[in-house]
Coordinates of C-alpha atoms in Angstrom, one line a residue:
M391 CA 20.5 34.8 130.1
D392 CA 18.1 31.9 129.7
V393 CA 15.0 33.7 130.0
E394 CA 12.8 30.6 129.5
S395 CA 14.4 29.1 132.5
L396 CA 14.0 32.3 134.5
S397 CA 10.4 32.5 133.6
R398 CA 9.8 29.0 134.8
W399 CA 11.3 30.0 138.1
M400 CA 9.3 33.1 138.3
D401 CA 6.2 31.0 137.9
T402 CA 7.1 28.8 140.8
A403 CA 8.1 31.9 142.9
G404 CA 4.7 33.4 142.5
L405 CA 5.9 36.5 140.7
P406 CA 3.7 38.5 138.4
G407 CA 3.0 37.3 134.8
Q408 CA 2.3 33.6 135.5
G409 CA 3.1 31.7 132.3
D410 CA 4.5 34.8 130.4
L411 CA 8.0 34.9 129.1
A412 CA 10.1 37.5 130.9
Q413 CA 11.6 40.3 128.9
V414 CA 15.3 41.2 130.2
K415 CA 17.8 43.7 129.6
P416 CA 20.9 44.9 131.4
L417 CA 20.8 47.9 133.8
S418 CA 23.5 50.3 134.9
G419 CA 24.5 50.5 138.4
G420 CA 26.0 48.0 140.9
S421 CA 29.7 48.1 140.9
Q422 CA 30.3 44.4 142.2
N423 CA 27.3 42.5 140.7
E424 CA 25.3 42.5 137.4
L425 CA 21.9 44.2 137.3
Y426 CA 19.0 43.5 135.0
L427 CA 15.5 44.9 134.3
V428 CA 13.0 42.2 134.3
D429 CA 9.6 43.0 132.6
R430 CA 6.7 40.6 133.1
G431 CA 3.0 40.7 133.9
G432 CA 2.8 44.4 133.5
E433 CA 5.5 44.9 136.2
Q434 CA 9.1 45.9 136.2
M435 CA 11.6 44.3 138.6
A436 CA 15.3 44.2 139.1
L437 CA 17.3 41.1 139.0
R438 CA 20.8 40.9 140.7
R439 CA 23.4 38.3 140.0
P440 CA 27.2 37.8 140.4
P441 CA 29.4 38.8 137.5
A442 CA 30.0 36.0 135.2
R443 CA 33.8 36.1 135.7
D444 CA 33.4 35.6 139.5
V445 CA 30.4 33.7 140.4
A446 CA 31.7 31.5 143.2
A447 CA 33.3 34.4 145.0
S448 CA 30.3 36.6 144.8
A449 CA 27.5 34.2 145.3
Q450 CA 27.7 34.2 149.1
V451 CA 27.8 37.9 149.4
L452 CA 24.7 38.1 147.1
M453 CA 22.9 35.7 149.2
R454 CA 23.7 37.9 152.3
E455 CA 22.3 40.9 150.5
A456 CA 19.1 38.9 149.9
R457 CA 19.0 37.8 153.5
L458 CA 19.2 41.6 154.7
L459 CA 16.7 42.9 152.2
R460 CA 14.2 40.1 153.5
A461 CA 15.1 41.2 157.2
L462 CA 14.2 44.9 156.2
A463 CA 10.7 44.0 155.2
G464 CA 8.2 46.0 157.6
T465 CA 10.8 48.3 158.7
D466 CA 10.9 52.0 157.8
V467 CA 14.2 51.6 156.3
P468 CA 14.1 52.7 152.6
H469 CA 15.1 49.7 150.5
A470 CA 14.1 47.6 147.4
R471 CA 11.6 45.1 148.4
L472 CA 12.8 41.5 147.9
R473 CA 10.6 39.6 145.6
G474 CA 12.4 36.3 145.3
V475 CA 15.8 34.6 145.7
T476 CA 17.5 31.4 144.8
D477 CA 20.9 29.9 145.4
D478 CA 20.3 27.4 142.5
P479 CA 22.8 28.1 139.7
A480 CA 21.0 25.8 137.4
V481 CA 18.2 28.5 136.7
I482 CA 20.4 31.1 134.9
G483 CA 23.9 29.9 135.7
A484 CA 24.5 31.7 139.0
P485 CA 22.5 32.4 142.2
F486 CA 20.4 35.6 142.1
Y487 CA 17.6 37.6 143.6
V488 CA 14.7 39.7 142.3
M489 CA 13.7 42.8 143.9
D490 CA 11.3 45.9 143.3
L491 CA 12.8 48.3 140.7
V492 CA 13.5 51.6 142.4
D493 CA 11.9 54.6 140.8
G494 CA 14.3 57.3 141.5
W495 CA 17.8 58.8 140.8
S496 CA 21.4 58.4 142.0
P497 CA 24.0 61.3 142.5
M498 CA 26.3 59.0 140.8
N499 CA 24.7 59.5 137.6
G500 CA 25.9 62.9 136.7
G501 CA 25.6 64.7 140.0
W502 CA 22.6 66.4 141.5
A503 CA 19.4 66.1 139.6
A504 CA 17.1 69.0 139.1
P505 CA 16.0 71.0 141.2
F506 CA 18.9 70.0 143.5
D507 CA 21.4 71.1 141.0
T508 CA 20.6 74.7 141.4
D509 CA 18.3 75.0 144.5
L510 CA 20.6 74.8 147.5
E511 CA 17.9 74.8 150.0
A512 CA 16.2 71.8 148.3
R513 CA 19.7 70.3 148.2
R514 CA 20.0 70.6 152.0
G515 CA 17.2 68.1 152.2
L516 CA 19.3 65.5 150.4
A517 CA 21.7 65.5 153.2
I518 CA 19.1 65.3 156.0
E519 CA 17.5 62.4 154.2
L520 CA 20.8 60.6 153.8
V521 CA 21.6 60.9 157.5
D522 CA 17.9 59.9 158.3
G523 CA 18.3 56.7 156.4
A524 CA 21.4 55.8 158.6
A525 CA 19.4 56.6 161.7
K526 CA 16.6 54.4 160.7
M527 CA 19.0 51.5 160.1
A528 CA 20.5 52.0 163.5
R529 CA 17.3 51.7 165.4
V530 CA 16.1 48.4 163.7
D531 CA 15.7 45.4 166.2
W532 CA 18.0 43.2 164.1
R533 CA 17.5 40.0 166.3
A534 CA 13.7 40.4 165.8
Q535 CA 14.1 40.8 162.1
G536 CA 16.0 37.5 161.9
L537 CA 19.6 38.7 161.5
E538 CA 21.2 36.7 164.5
G539 CA 24.5 35.4 163.3
F540 CA 24.6 37.8 160.3
G541 CA 27.7 39.5 161.8
K542 CA 30.1 39.2 164.6
P543 CA 29.4 42.4 166.8
D544 CA 31.5 41.2 169.8
G545 CA 34.9 42.9 169.5
F546 CA 33.9 44.7 166.3
L547 CA 35.5 48.0 167.0
E548 CA 38.6 46.3 168.7
R549 CA 39.2 44.4 165.5
Q550 CA 39.1 47.2 163.0
V551 CA 42.7 48.5 163.1
D552 CA 44.3 45.2 163.0
R553 CA 42.1 44.0 160.3
W554 CA 42.5 46.9 158.0
L555 CA 46.3 47.0 158.5
S556 CA 46.4 43.3 157.7
H557 CA 44.5 43.8 154.6
L558 CA 46.8 46.7 153.5
S559 CA 50.0 44.6 154.1
G560 CA 48.9 42.4 151.3
Y561 CA 49.4 45.1 148.8
K562 CA 51.2 47.9 150.3
F563 CA 53.6 49.5 147.9
R564 CA 54.4 53.0 149.3
D565 CA 54.4 55.0 152.5
I566 CA 51.0 56.6 153.6
P567 CA 51.8 59.5 155.9
G568 CA 49.6 59.6 158.9
L569 CA 49.0 55.9 158.7
D570 CA 50.7 54.8 162.0
E571 CA 49.7 57.9 163.8
T572 CA 46.0 57.3 163.0
A573 CA 46.1 53.6 163.8
R574 CA 47.8 54.4 167.2
W575 CA 45.2 56.9 168.0
L576 CA 42.3 54.6 167.1
R577 CA 43.6 52.0 169.3
E578 CA 44.0 54.2 172.3
H579 CA 40.5 55.8 171.9
T580 CA 38.3 52.7 170.9
P581 CA 35.0 53.0 172.7
R582 CA 34.7 50.5 175.4
T583 CA 31.1 49.7 174.7
F584 CA 28.5 50.2 171.8
E585 CA 25.1 49.0 170.8
P586 CA 25.3 46.6 168.0
G587 CA 22.9 47.3 165.0
I588 CA 22.6 47.0 161.1
M589 CA 25.5 48.6 159.6
H590 CA 25.6 49.2 155.7
G591 CA 29.5 49.6 155.7
D592 CA 29.8 51.9 152.8
Y593 CA 27.0 54.5 153.5
Q594 CA 27.2 57.6 151.4
F595 CA 25.6 59.6 148.6
A596 CA 27.0 57.0 146.2
N597 CA 25.0 54.2 147.7
V598 CA 21.5 55.7 147.9
M599 CA 18.7 56.7 145.4
Y600 CA 16.3 59.5 145.8
R601 CA 12.8 60.1 144.6
H602 CA 12.3 62.4 141.7
G603 CA 11.5 66.0 142.4
A604 CA 11.4 68.2 145.6
P605 CA 11.3 68.0 148.5
A606 CA 14.0 65.5 148.9
K607 CA 13.0 62.0 149.8
L608 CA 15.1 58.9 150.0
A609 CA 13.8 56.2 147.7
A610 CA 16.2 53.3 148.7
I611 CA 19.5 52.5 150.2
I612 CA 21.5 50.3 147.8
D613 CA 24.5 48.1 147.3
W614 CA 24.6 46.2 150.6
E615 CA 27.8 44.1 149.9
M616 CA 29.5 45.4 153.0
A617 CA 26.6 45.1 155.3
T618 CA 27.0 43.4 158.7
I619 CA 25.9 43.7 162.4
G620 CA 28.5 46.0 163.8
D621 CA 28.5 49.6 165.1
P622 CA 26.0 51.7 163.1
L623 CA 27.8 54.9 164.2
L624 CA 30.5 54.0 161.7
D625 CA 27.9 54.6 158.9
L626 CA 27.4 58.1 160.4
G627 CA 31.1 58.5 160.2
W628 CA 31.3 57.5 156.7
V629 CA 28.5 60.2 155.9
L630 CA 30.8 62.8 157.5
V631 CA 34.1 61.8 155.9
G632 CA 34.2 65.0 153.9
W633 CA 31.7 67.1 155.6
P634 CA 31.8 70.9 156.0
P635 CA 33.4 72.9 157.4
E636 CA 36.4 70.7 158.1
G637 CA 36.1 68.7 154.7
D638 CA 35.9 71.8 152.8
A639 CA 39.8 71.8 152.8
M640 CA 39.7 68.4 150.8
K641 CA 40.9 68.9 147.2
Y642 CA 40.4 65.2 146.0
A643 CA 38.2 63.1 148.3
R644 CA 34.9 64.7 147.5
Y645 CA 33.1 63.6 144.4
L646 CA 29.9 66.0 144.7
D647 CA 29.4 69.6 145.2
Y648 CA 28.7 70.2 148.8
G649 CA 27.3 73.9 148.4
G650 CA 24.1 74.1 150.4
M651 CA 24.8 71.2 152.8
P652 CA 23.6 71.7 156.3
P653 CA 26.2 72.1 159.2
R654 CA 27.6 69.0 160.8
D655 CA 25.9 69.8 164.0
D656 CA 22.5 69.7 162.2
M657 CA 23.2 66.3 160.8
L658 CA 24.3 65.0 164.2
E659 CA 21.2 66.3 165.9
H660 CA 18.9 64.7 163.3
Y661 CA 20.8 61.3 163.6
A662 CA 20.6 61.5 167.4
R663 CA 17.0 62.2 167.5
V664 CA 15.8 59.6 165.0
S665 CA 18.2 56.8 166.0
G666 CA 18.2 57.5 169.8
R667 CA 22.0 57.0 170.0
D668 CA 24.6 59.2 171.5
V669 CA 26.8 61.0 168.9
S670 CA 29.2 62.7 171.2
Y671 CA 31.9 60.4 170.2
V672 CA 31.4 60.9 166.5
D673 CA 35.1 62.1 165.7
Y674 CA 36.2 58.6 166.5
Y675 CA 33.9 57.2 163.7
V676 CA 34.9 59.9 161.2
I677 CA 38.7 59.1 161.8
L678 CA 38.0 55.3 161.6
A679 CA 36.0 55.9 158.4
R680 CA 38.7 58.0 156.7
F681 CA 41.3 55.4 157.8
K682 CA 39.4 52.4 156.4
L683 CA 38.4 54.1 153.1
A684 CA 41.9 55.1 152.5
I685 CA 43.0 51.5 152.9
V686 CA 40.2 50.2 150.7
L687 CA 41.0 52.6 147.8
E688 CA 44.7 51.9 148.2
A689 CA 44.0 48.3 147.0
S690 CA 42.7 49.7 143.6
V691 CA 45.8 51.9 143.4
A692 CA 48.2 49.1 144.1
R693 CA 46.5 47.1 141.2
H694 CA 46.9 50.0 138.9
V695 CA 50.6 50.4 139.7
K696 CA 50.9 46.6 138.9
G697 CA 49.1 47.1 135.5
E698 CA 46.0 45.1 136.8
A699 CA 43.7 48.0 136.7
D700 CA 42.7 50.6 134.1
D701 CA 43.7 54.3 134.5
R702 CA 40.4 55.3 135.9
V703 CA 41.5 54.3 139.4
A704 CA 44.7 56.2 139.2
R705 CA 42.7 59.1 140.5
F706 CA 42.4 57.3 143.9
G707 CA 46.1 57.9 144.5
P708 CA 45.9 61.3 146.0
I709 CA 42.5 60.6 147.6
V710 CA 44.1 57.9 149.7
L711 CA 46.9 60.2 150.8
E712 CA 44.3 63.0 151.7
L713 CA 42.0 60.8 153.5
M714 CA 44.8 59.6 155.8
E715 CA 46.2 63.1 156.2
F716 CA 42.7 64.4 157.3
A717 CA 42.3 61.3 159.6
A718 CA 45.6 62.1 161.4
S719 CA 44.8 65.7 161.5
L720 CA 41.5 65.2 163.2
S721 CA 43.0 62.9 165.7
R722 CA 45.3 65.8 166.7
T723 CA 42.5 68.4 166.9
T724 CA 39.5 66.5 168.2
S725 CA 38.3 67.3 171.8
L726 CA 38.2 63.5 172.6
R727 CA 40.6 62.5 175.1

């Protein structure tokens, strides 16, 4: 990275350390884009840019992320504060933005951090904080925050099944039991109306960070690549994809120990109280989340079968089948009619 050019840009953006040369080093985290620690003026910040191999395709998504972070300023949604952004590739070879460095930990870096690894009562708080973040997103006045045109909420739910089946058709290589049954049920039970709001699109433990120590406190929601204006209840469905007690039967789709997690009803009660939204139709969103996630993961499995992805994604194979199996199963047993 051209740190001299970056430092000049930081000067013009009014960032800390006027006239100093920035110190930059790579950070782990962020599956779709590159992340760097920027140290200047006694402050540490994070810089996010597209991967060098795919700048053009990722730049637009990155600028959407920056727009969303700017829109979240002044809200109570936990997020990394945006410090500066440019779409000019001349600065460091790609568009980028700079945000606050989040002081916290991610469950994806080795599982539950202490004391949550052994204290199940404390771990319960992690779940409540997770759903609390989704609820706070759902109640943001997105129009007042400048997000008009950020998504296409009209017909959002009606588009979901056909959109993801079309996506799957581009790489489908095997039968996925339960796919047609689930698609049919979703079409027949699509909610007639919903209240549009900010939707993360991939909301789960993997995409949040917590503050260090107990009690549990959400530090920031991260990785906003899939964010849009849609139905925020789908984020709630995403949280509950493998939730107890029904999710306890899953053998492959869970990536964390759910011991100590509160009952689903407690999660729903908290979300409803904070967001002000009706959660009585939540099974639809859980089924849709499982359906969508299975199709998304199947893309990686298909690349692996073709020799275009490494062996790490081979583990997604049984996860896809399990997610669709549980989507179809819930469609048969839900009280929604």
